[in-house]
Amino acid sequence: MPKISGEVFPDGDFYLTTREKAMLSMVKERFDDIVVVLNIGGIMDLSWVKNDDRISSALLGWQGGMEGGLAMAELLTGKGNPSGKLADTFAADVNDYPSTANFHESFDYVNYTEDIYVGYRYFDTFGIKPAFCFGYGLSYTEFSLKTESVHVEKDEIYAAVRVQNIGSYAGKEVVQLYYSAPEGGLEKPYQELKAYKKTALLAPGEAETVELTFALKDMASYSEKEAAWILEPGEYIIRVGNSSRTTHIAAVLTVDAEKKTEQLKNLFNGDKELKEISGNRDMTQGGTAG
């Protein structure tokens, strides 16, 4: 298998195959307007899309099954308007993923070193610019987002965001609600997604107020020492956006005293030292993470 894989993916399976590169070159020689359809099942290198002005756009179809082709055709011909968002981070370089360094350490295992910095949490916290960030997704139209209110009621956080279609085509937008917790005694990522909601189909000029909510205890951090989820005192920043890299500060909530939201128990003695990523971040910056 390694021999066959090496022949098909000379640069590794994160990158285009030799035949795919040849096909792309042939298309670029014959056509001026190029749209790439990505019929893939996982993350791959997309620098050749991001950095090539000849490629006007890309449609991520994943592996949509027997109806996937029809759905993609509707989007490509304008009969439908895409409104999906990335649930993964497409890195600019494979080495930007923290798991890459030790992925081939063994055929039997991969050392899990990310700890709390999984996915976008790593990229946002350490200021690593991806090719396409978590939560990203374009439309044939454009939207404006304005936070109307954020308040706490009975240990629940509520946010109302007004979304208006300011473009020329009907479409849907996905509002994403993140929070940034204070550093305190427990290490935390720059921000974490806690709620999201898609609008109805909005005609040009039409607006909708989207309401999102999540529990206050969902902002707690886990303490290995105490085997408990703890809401540390300090300022919790609520961020609203349509991707992890387009968030703006919508509100700042203050927790006056430490609160243990859930007490658990350790099942293992934890006597083996683990190699884990650790880092600090500046939460005071407004807007884009990193």
mmCIF file of C-alpha atoms in Angstrom:
data_model
loop_
_atom_site.group_PDB
_atom_site.id
_atom_site.type_symbol
_atom_site.label_atom_id
_atom_site.label_comp_id
_atom_site.label_asym_id
_atom_site.label_seq_id
_atom_site.Cartn_x
_atom_site.Cartn_y
_atom_site.Cartn_z
ATOM 1 C CA MET A 1 0.000 0.000 0.000
ATOM 2 C CA PRO A 2 2.741 2.567 0.749
ATOM 3 C CA LYS A 3 4.254 1.827 -2.684
ATOM 4 C CA ILE A 4 0.921 2.309 -4.509
ATOM 5 C CA SER A 5 0.132 5.401 -2.466
ATOM 6 C CA GLY A 6 3.547 6.843 -3.286
ATOM 7 C CA GLU A 7 2.891 6.423 -6.995
ATOM 8 C CA VAL A 8 -0.567 8.013 -6.882
ATOM 9 C CA PHE A 9 0.361 10.766 -4.423
ATOM 10 C CA PRO A 10 4.035 11.588 -5.014
ATOM 11 C CA ASP A 11 3.741 14.660 -2.775
ATOM 12 C CA GLY A 12 1.439 13.020 -0.233
ATOM 13 C CA ASP A 13 -2.351 12.626 -0.260
ATOM 14 C CA PHE A 14 -2.834 16.189 1.015
ATOM 15 C CA TYR A 15 -1.824 17.431 -2.440
ATOM 16 C CA LEU A 16 -3.078 16.987 -5.999
ATOM 17 C CA THR A 17 -2.048 13.828 -7.822
ATOM 18 C CA THR A 18 0.105 13.958 -10.943
ATOM 19 C CA ARG A 19 -2.952 13.274 -13.135
ATOM 20 C CA GLU A 20 -4.975 15.978 -11.397
ATOM 21 C CA LYS A 21 -2.194 18.497 -11.974
ATOM 22 C CA ALA A 22 -2.067 17.527 -15.661
ATOM 23 C CA MET A 23 -5.841 17.916 -16.001
ATOM 24 C CA LEU A 24 -5.712 21.347 -14.376
ATOM 25 C CA SER A 25 -2.960 22.480 -16.738
ATOM 26 C CA MET A 26 -4.964 21.249 -19.731
ATOM 27 C CA VAL A 27 -8.066 23.148 -18.589
ATOM 28 C CA LYS A 28 -6.091 26.351 -18.025
ATOM 29 C CA GLU A 29 -4.670 26.104 -21.546
ATOM 30 C CA ARG A 30 -8.131 25.870 -23.108
ATOM 31 C CA PHE A 31 -10.440 28.005 -20.965
ATOM 32 C CA ASP A 32 -10.440 31.526 -19.584
ATOM 33 C CA ASP A 33 -13.250 31.153 -17.042
ATOM 34 C CA ILE A 34 -12.550 28.339 -14.584
ATOM 35 C CA VAL A 35 -14.642 27.105 -11.670
ATOM 36 C CA VAL A 36 -13.300 24.195 -9.642
ATOM 37 C CA VAL A 37 -15.692 21.608 -8.188
ATOM 38 C CA LEU A 38 -14.199 19.777 -5.228
ATOM 39 C CA ASN A 39 -15.680 16.286 -4.956
ATOM 40 C CA ILE A 40 -13.585 15.323 -1.938
ATOM 41 C CA GLY A 41 -14.070 13.539 1.354
ATOM 42 C CA GLY A 42 -11.582 15.412 3.502
ATOM 43 C CA ILE A 43 -9.266 18.376 3.821
ATOM 44 C CA MET A 44 -6.636 18.897 1.130
ATOM 45 C CA ASP A 45 -4.256 21.554 -0.144
ATOM 46 C CA LEU A 46 -6.175 24.386 -1.836
ATOM 47 C CA SER A 47 -3.311 26.831 -2.301
ATOM 48 C CA TRP A 48 -3.604 26.230 -6.066
ATOM 49 C CA VAL A 49 -7.150 27.626 -5.866
ATOM 50 C CA LYS A 50 -6.395 30.443 -3.433
ATOM 51 C CA ASN A 51 -3.310 31.750 -5.235
ATOM 52 C CA ASP A 52 -4.357 31.380 -8.886
ATOM 53 C CA ASP A 53 -6.221 34.336 -10.410
ATOM 54 C CA ARG A 54 -7.245 32.141 -13.334
ATOM 55 C CA ILE A 55 -9.536 30.178 -11.018
ATOM 56 C CA SER A 56 -12.465 32.472 -10.259
ATOM 57 C CA SER A 57 -14.186 30.295 -7.689
ATOM 58 C CA ALA A 58 -14.476 26.876 -6.132
ATOM 59 C CA LEU A 59 -17.508 24.856 -5.095
ATOM 60 C CA LEU A 60 -16.996 22.395 -2.265
ATOM 61 C CA GLY A 61 -19.399 19.548 -2.950
ATOM 62 C CA TRP A 62 -17.874 17.021 -0.544
ATOM 63 C CA GLN A 63 -19.282 13.583 -1.423
ATOM 64 C CA GLY A 64 -22.975 14.268 -1.812
ATOM 65 C CA GLY A 65 -24.099 10.846 -2.937
ATOM 66 C CA MET A 66 -26.579 10.210 -5.743
ATOM 67 C CA GLU A 67 -28.214 13.662 -5.405
ATOM 68 C CA GLY A 68 -24.960 15.550 -4.941
ATOM 69 C CA GLY A 69 -24.400 16.137 -8.651
ATOM 70 C CA LEU A 70 -27.860 17.625 -9.133
ATOM 71 C CA ALA A 71 -27.422 19.877 -6.112
ATOM 72 C CA MET A 72 -24.069 21.150 -7.357
ATOM 73 C CA ALA A 73 -25.496 21.742 -10.852
ATOM 74 C CA GLU A 74 -28.250 23.913 -9.350
ATOM 75 C CA LEU A 75 -25.655 26.027 -7.542
ATOM 76 C CA LEU A 76 -23.325 26.313 -10.532
ATOM 77 C CA THR A 77 -26.113 27.441 -12.852
ATOM 78 C CA GLY A 78 -27.560 29.927 -10.369
ATOM 79 C CA LYS A 79 -30.828 28.062 -9.805
ATOM 80 C CA GLY A 80 -29.809 27.823 -6.174
ATOM 81 C CA ASN A 81 -27.645 30.004 -3.951
ATOM 82 C CA PRO A 82 -24.953 28.328 -1.803
ATOM 83 C CA SER A 83 -25.237 28.955 1.934
ATOM 84 C CA GLY A 84 -22.973 26.302 3.420
ATOM 85 C CA LYS A 85 -20.120 27.023 5.825
ATOM 86 C CA LEU A 86 -16.883 25.140 6.416
ATOM 87 C CA ALA A 87 -16.831 22.844 9.434
ATOM 88 C CA ASP A 88 -13.058 22.440 8.980
ATOM 89 C CA THR A 89 -10.033 24.672 8.528
ATOM 90 C CA PHE A 90 -8.225 24.398 5.202
ATOM 91 C CA ALA A 91 -4.628 25.323 6.038
ATOM 92 C CA ALA A 92 -2.318 27.220 3.708
ATOM 93 C CA ASP A 93 0.339 24.574 4.336
ATOM 94 C CA VAL A 94 0.104 21.027 5.654
ATOM 95 C CA ASN A 95 2.726 21.872 8.289
ATOM 96 C CA ASP A 96 0.348 24.451 9.769
ATOM 97 C CA TYR A 97 -1.641 21.592 11.268
ATOM 98 C CA PRO A 98 -0.089 20.744 14.659
ATOM 99 C CA SER A 99 -0.692 17.007 14.112
ATOM 100 C CA THR A 100 1.503 16.884 10.988
ATOM 101 C CA ALA A 101 4.824 16.872 12.831
ATOM 102 C CA ASN A 102 4.185 13.548 14.579
ATOM 103 C CA PHE A 103 1.592 11.983 12.273
ATOM 104 C CA HIS A 104 4.059 9.403 10.898
ATOM 105 C CA GLU A 105 5.762 8.729 14.191
ATOM 106 C CA SER A 106 4.212 5.270 14.218
ATOM 107 C CA PHE A 107 2.013 3.046 12.042
ATOM 108 C CA ASP A 108 0.012 2.178 15.163
ATOM 109 C CA TYR A 109 -0.810 5.517 16.738
ATOM 110 C CA VAL A 110 -0.718 9.300 16.458
ATOM 111 C CA ASN A 111 0.298 11.336 19.477
ATOM 112 C CA TYR A 112 -2.553 13.691 20.341
ATOM 113 C CA THR A 113 -0.843 16.941 21.331
ATOM 114 C CA GLU A 114 -3.480 19.545 20.453
ATOM 115 C CA ASP A 115 -5.185 19.333 23.851
ATOM 116 C CA ILE A 116 -7.752 22.199 23.855
ATOM 117 C CA TYR A 117 -6.415 23.665 20.592
ATOM 118 C CA VAL A 118 -8.401 21.527 18.164
ATOM 119 C CA GLY A 119 -9.151 22.827 14.665
ATOM 120 C CA TYR A 120 -9.895 26.543 14.385
ATOM 121 C CA ARG A 121 -8.989 27.019 18.070
ATOM 122 C CA TYR A 122 -5.342 26.379 17.173
ATOM 123 C CA PHE A 123 -5.304 28.635 14.103
ATOM 124 C CA ASP A 124 -7.136 31.486 15.843
ATOM 125 C CA THR A 125 -5.134 31.308 19.065
ATOM 126 C CA PHE A 126 -1.690 31.165 17.478
ATOM 127 C CA GLY A 127 -2.455 33.625 14.681
ATOM 128 C CA ILE A 128 -1.887 31.184 11.812
ATOM 129 C CA LYS A 129 -3.607 32.372 8.649
ATOM 130 C CA PRO A 130 -5.436 29.540 6.850
ATOM 131 C CA ALA A 131 -6.318 29.294 3.185
ATOM 132 C CA PHE A 132 -9.999 29.031 4.128
ATOM 133 C CA CYS A 133 -11.049 29.419 7.743
ATOM 134 C CA PHE A 134 -13.588 27.578 9.863
ATOM 135 C CA GLY A 135 -17.130 28.820 9.222
ATOM 136 C CA TYR A 136 -16.212 30.311 5.823
ATOM 137 C CA GLY A 137 -18.602 30.208 2.893
ATOM 138 C CA LEU A 138 -19.557 32.561 0.068
ATOM 139 C CA SER A 139 -22.873 33.367 -1.565
ATOM 140 C CA TYR A 140 -24.045 35.027 -4.781
ATOM 141 C CA THR A 141 -25.287 37.864 -2.595
ATOM 142 C CA GLU A 142 -23.972 39.782 0.417
ATOM 143 C CA PHE A 143 -25.282 40.286 3.942
ATOM 144 C CA SER A 144 -24.838 42.782 6.745
ATOM 145 C CA LEU A 145 -24.867 41.642 10.370
ATOM 146 C CA LYS A 146 -25.764 43.956 13.260
ATOM 147 C CA THR A 147 -26.025 42.798 16.862
ATOM 148 C CA GLU A 148 -29.185 44.267 18.351
ATOM 149 C CA SER A 149 -28.871 42.914 21.886
ATOM 150 C CA VAL A 150 -27.035 40.481 24.173
ATOM 151 C CA HIS A 151 -28.340 39.689 27.646
ATOM 152 C CA VAL A 152 -28.257 37.027 30.373
ATOM 153 C CA GLU A 153 -31.437 35.536 31.766
ATOM 154 C CA LYS A 154 -31.621 32.590 34.171
ATOM 155 C CA ASP A 155 -28.053 31.478 33.380
ATOM 156 C CA GLU A 156 -28.728 31.577 29.637
ATOM 157 C CA ILE A 157 -27.057 33.953 27.194
ATOM 158 C CA TYR A 158 -29.289 35.410 24.489
ATOM 159 C CA ALA A 159 -28.169 37.342 21.411
ATOM 160 C CA ALA A 160 -30.302 38.953 18.726
ATOM 161 C CA VAL A 161 -28.569 39.660 15.407
ATOM 162 C CA ARG A 162 -30.201 41.500 12.521
ATOM 163 C CA VAL A 163 -29.226 40.056 9.141
ATOM 164 C CA GLN A 164 -30.015 41.979 5.972
ATOM 165 C CA ASN A 165 -29.518 40.909 2.376
ATOM 166 C CA ILE A 166 -27.680 43.873 0.842
ATOM 167 C CA GLY A 167 -26.989 42.158 -2.475
ATOM 168 C CA SER A 168 -28.925 41.465 -5.646
ATOM 169 C CA TYR A 169 -29.966 37.801 -5.225
ATOM 170 C CA ALA A 170 -32.050 35.895 -2.723
ATOM 171 C CA GLY A 171 -29.960 33.893 -0.279
ATOM 172 C CA LYS A 172 -29.368 32.589 3.224
ATOM 173 C CA GLU A 173 -26.714 33.502 5.781
ATOM 174 C CA VAL A 174 -25.372 31.643 8.812
ATOM 175 C CA VAL A 175 -24.864 33.718 11.956
ATOM 176 C CA GLN A 176 -22.130 32.371 14.232
ATOM 177 C CA LEU A 177 -21.774 33.174 17.934
ATOM 178 C CA TYR A 178 -18.386 32.751 19.622
ATOM 179 C CA TYR A 179 -17.025 33.602 23.057
ATOM 180 C CA SER A 180 -13.560 34.358 24.424
ATOM 181 C CA ALA A 181 -12.930 33.434 28.061
ATOM 182 C CA PRO A 182 -10.471 35.185 30.408
ATOM 183 C CA GLU A 183 -7.094 33.489 30.836
ATOM 184 C CA GLY A 184 -7.330 32.977 34.602
ATOM 185 C CA GLY A 185 -5.684 29.920 36.073
ATOM 186 C CA LEU A 186 -6.870 27.617 33.290
ATOM 187 C CA GLU A 187 -5.561 27.870 29.748
ATOM 188 C CA LYS A 188 -8.123 28.652 27.066
ATOM 189 C CA PRO A 189 -8.257 29.085 23.274
ATOM 190 C CA TYR A 190 -8.780 32.500 21.708
ATOM 191 C CA GLN A 191 -12.443 31.804 20.957
ATOM 192 C CA GLU A 192 -14.947 28.981 20.741
ATOM 193 C CA LEU A 193 -18.145 28.588 18.734
ATOM 194 C CA LYS A 194 -21.191 28.163 20.959
ATOM 195 C CA ALA A 195 -24.217 28.808 18.745
ATOM 196 C CA TYR A 196 -25.123 29.283 15.110
ATOM 197 C CA LYS A 197 -28.283 29.656 13.065
ATOM 198 C CA LYS A 198 -29.169 29.980 9.385
ATOM 199 C CA THR A 199 -31.648 32.572 8.220
ATOM 200 C CA ALA A 200 -34.649 31.940 6.025
ATOM 201 C CA LEU A 201 -34.302 32.715 2.314
ATOM 202 C CA LEU A 202 -33.982 36.502 2.240
ATOM 203 C CA ALA A 203 -34.865 38.504 -0.851
ATOM 204 C CA PRO A 204 -32.675 41.499 -1.775
ATOM 205 C CA GLY A 205 -33.200 44.183 0.860
ATOM 206 C CA GLU A 206 -35.066 41.830 3.191
ATOM 207 C CA ALA A 207 -33.927 41.433 6.803
ATOM 208 C CA GLU A 208 -34.415 38.932 9.614
ATOM 209 C CA THR A 209 -33.522 39.076 13.303
ATOM 210 C CA VAL A 210 -31.838 35.824 14.292
ATOM 211 C CA GLU A 211 -31.932 34.776 17.940
ATOM 212 C CA LEU A 212 -29.152 32.604 19.337
ATOM 213 C CA THR A 213 -28.713 31.232 22.841
ATOM 214 C CA PHE A 214 -26.445 29.030 24.914
ATOM 215 C CA ALA A 215 -25.996 28.245 28.608
ATOM 216 C CA LEU A 216 -23.650 30.286 30.779
ATOM 217 C CA LYS A 217 -22.097 27.041 32.043
ATOM 218 C CA ASP A 218 -21.060 26.209 28.479
ATOM 219 C CA MET A 219 -18.266 28.787 28.842
ATOM 220 C CA ALA A 220 -16.678 26.828 31.692
ATOM 221 C CA SER A 221 -13.216 25.289 31.337
ATOM 222 C CA TYR A 222 -12.133 21.862 32.496
ATOM 223 C CA SER A 223 -9.680 21.550 35.384
ATOM 224 C CA GLU A 224 -7.766 18.265 35.301
ATOM 225 C CA LYS A 225 -6.521 18.877 38.845
ATOM 226 C CA GLU A 226 -10.018 19.269 40.288
ATOM 227 C CA ALA A 227 -11.772 17.004 37.746
ATOM 228 C CA ALA A 228 -14.402 19.687 37.342
ATOM 229 C CA TRP A 229 -15.775 22.233 34.896
ATOM 230 C CA ILE A 230 -15.058 25.702 36.285
ATOM 231 C CA LEU A 231 -16.372 29.095 35.234
ATOM 232 C CA GLU A 232 -13.528 31.394 36.211
ATOM 233 C CA PRO A 233 -14.115 35.045 37.157
ATOM 234 C CA GLY A 234 -13.352 37.771 34.651
ATOM 235 C CA GLU A 235 -14.587 39.241 31.389
ATOM 236 C CA TYR A 236 -16.147 36.949 28.777
ATOM 237 C CA ILE A 237 -16.207 38.465 25.303
ATOM 238 C CA ILE A 238 -19.155 37.578 23.068
ATOM 239 C CA ARG A 239 -18.322 37.700 19.350
ATOM 240 C CA VAL A 240 -20.656 37.606 16.346
ATOM 241 C CA GLY A 241 -19.728 36.917 12.723
ATOM 242 C CA ASN A 242 -20.220 34.712 9.669
ATOM 243 C CA SER A 243 -16.880 32.870 10.019
ATOM 244 C CA SER A 244 -14.205 32.453 12.673
ATOM 245 C CA ARG A 245 -12.133 35.188 11.019
ATOM 246 C CA THR A 246 -14.861 37.802 10.616
ATOM 247 C CA THR A 247 -16.104 38.103 14.178
ATOM 248 C CA HIS A 248 -16.698 41.393 15.961
ATOM 249 C CA ILE A 249 -17.149 42.063 19.654
ATOM 250 C CA ALA A 250 -20.867 42.170 20.429
ATOM 251 C CA ALA A 251 -20.786 42.286 24.235
ATOM 252 C CA VAL A 252 -18.622 41.760 27.309
ATOM 253 C CA LEU A 253 -20.058 39.790 30.214
ATOM 254 C CA THR A 254 -18.459 39.864 33.668
ATOM 255 C CA VAL A 255 -18.410 36.867 36.010
ATOM 256 C CA ASP A 256 -17.686 38.106 39.538
ATOM 257 C CA ALA A 257 -16.826 34.867 41.308
ATOM 258 C CA GLU A 258 -15.574 31.404 40.399
ATOM 259 C CA LYS A 259 -18.315 28.839 39.888
ATOM 260 C CA LYS A 260 -17.918 25.081 39.626
ATOM 261 C CA THR A 261 -20.546 24.087 37.073
ATOM 262 C CA GLU A 262 -20.007 20.307 37.184
ATOM 263 C CA GLN A 263 -18.007 18.006 39.441
ATOM 264 C CA LEU A 264 -16.661 14.801 37.908
ATOM 265 C CA LYS A 265 -14.048 12.244 38.964
ATOM 266 C CA ASN A 266 -10.781 11.022 37.497
ATOM 267 C CA LEU A 267 -10.823 7.419 36.273
ATOM 268 C CA PHE A 268 -7.052 7.233 35.730
ATOM 269 C CA ASN A 269 -4.175 8.332 37.895
ATOM 270 C CA GLY A 270 -2.654 10.580 35.216
ATOM 271 C CA ASP A 271 0.909 9.748 36.243
ATOM 272 C CA LYS A 272 2.271 9.843 32.682
ATOM 273 C CA GLU A 273 3.466 13.204 31.420
ATOM 274 C CA LEU A 274 1.946 14.097 28.061
ATOM 275 C CA LYS A 275 3.353 16.392 25.402
ATOM 276 C CA GLU A 276 0.683 19.051 24.852
ATOM 277 C CA ILE A 277 0.529 22.360 23.025
ATOM 278 C CA SER A 278 0.406 25.423 25.229
ATOM 279 C CA GLY A 279 0.175 29.099 24.358
ATOM 280 C CA ASN A 280 -1.110 32.498 25.314
ATOM 281 C CA ARG A 281 -3.271 34.887 23.331
ATOM 282 C CA ASP A 282 -4.506 38.470 23.375
ATOM 283 C CA MET A 283 -8.293 38.655 23.659
ATOM 284 C CA THR A 284 -8.457 42.438 23.538
ATOM 285 C CA GLN A 285 -8.141 42.672 19.770
ATOM 286 C CA GLY A 286 -11.392 43.520 18.034
ATOM 287 C CA GLY A 287 -12.649 41.662 14.995
ATOM 288 C CA THR A 288 -10.480 39.113 13.235
ATOM 289 C CA ALA A 289 -8.697 36.552 15.357
ATOM 290 C CA GLY A 290 -4.992 36.178 14.953
#
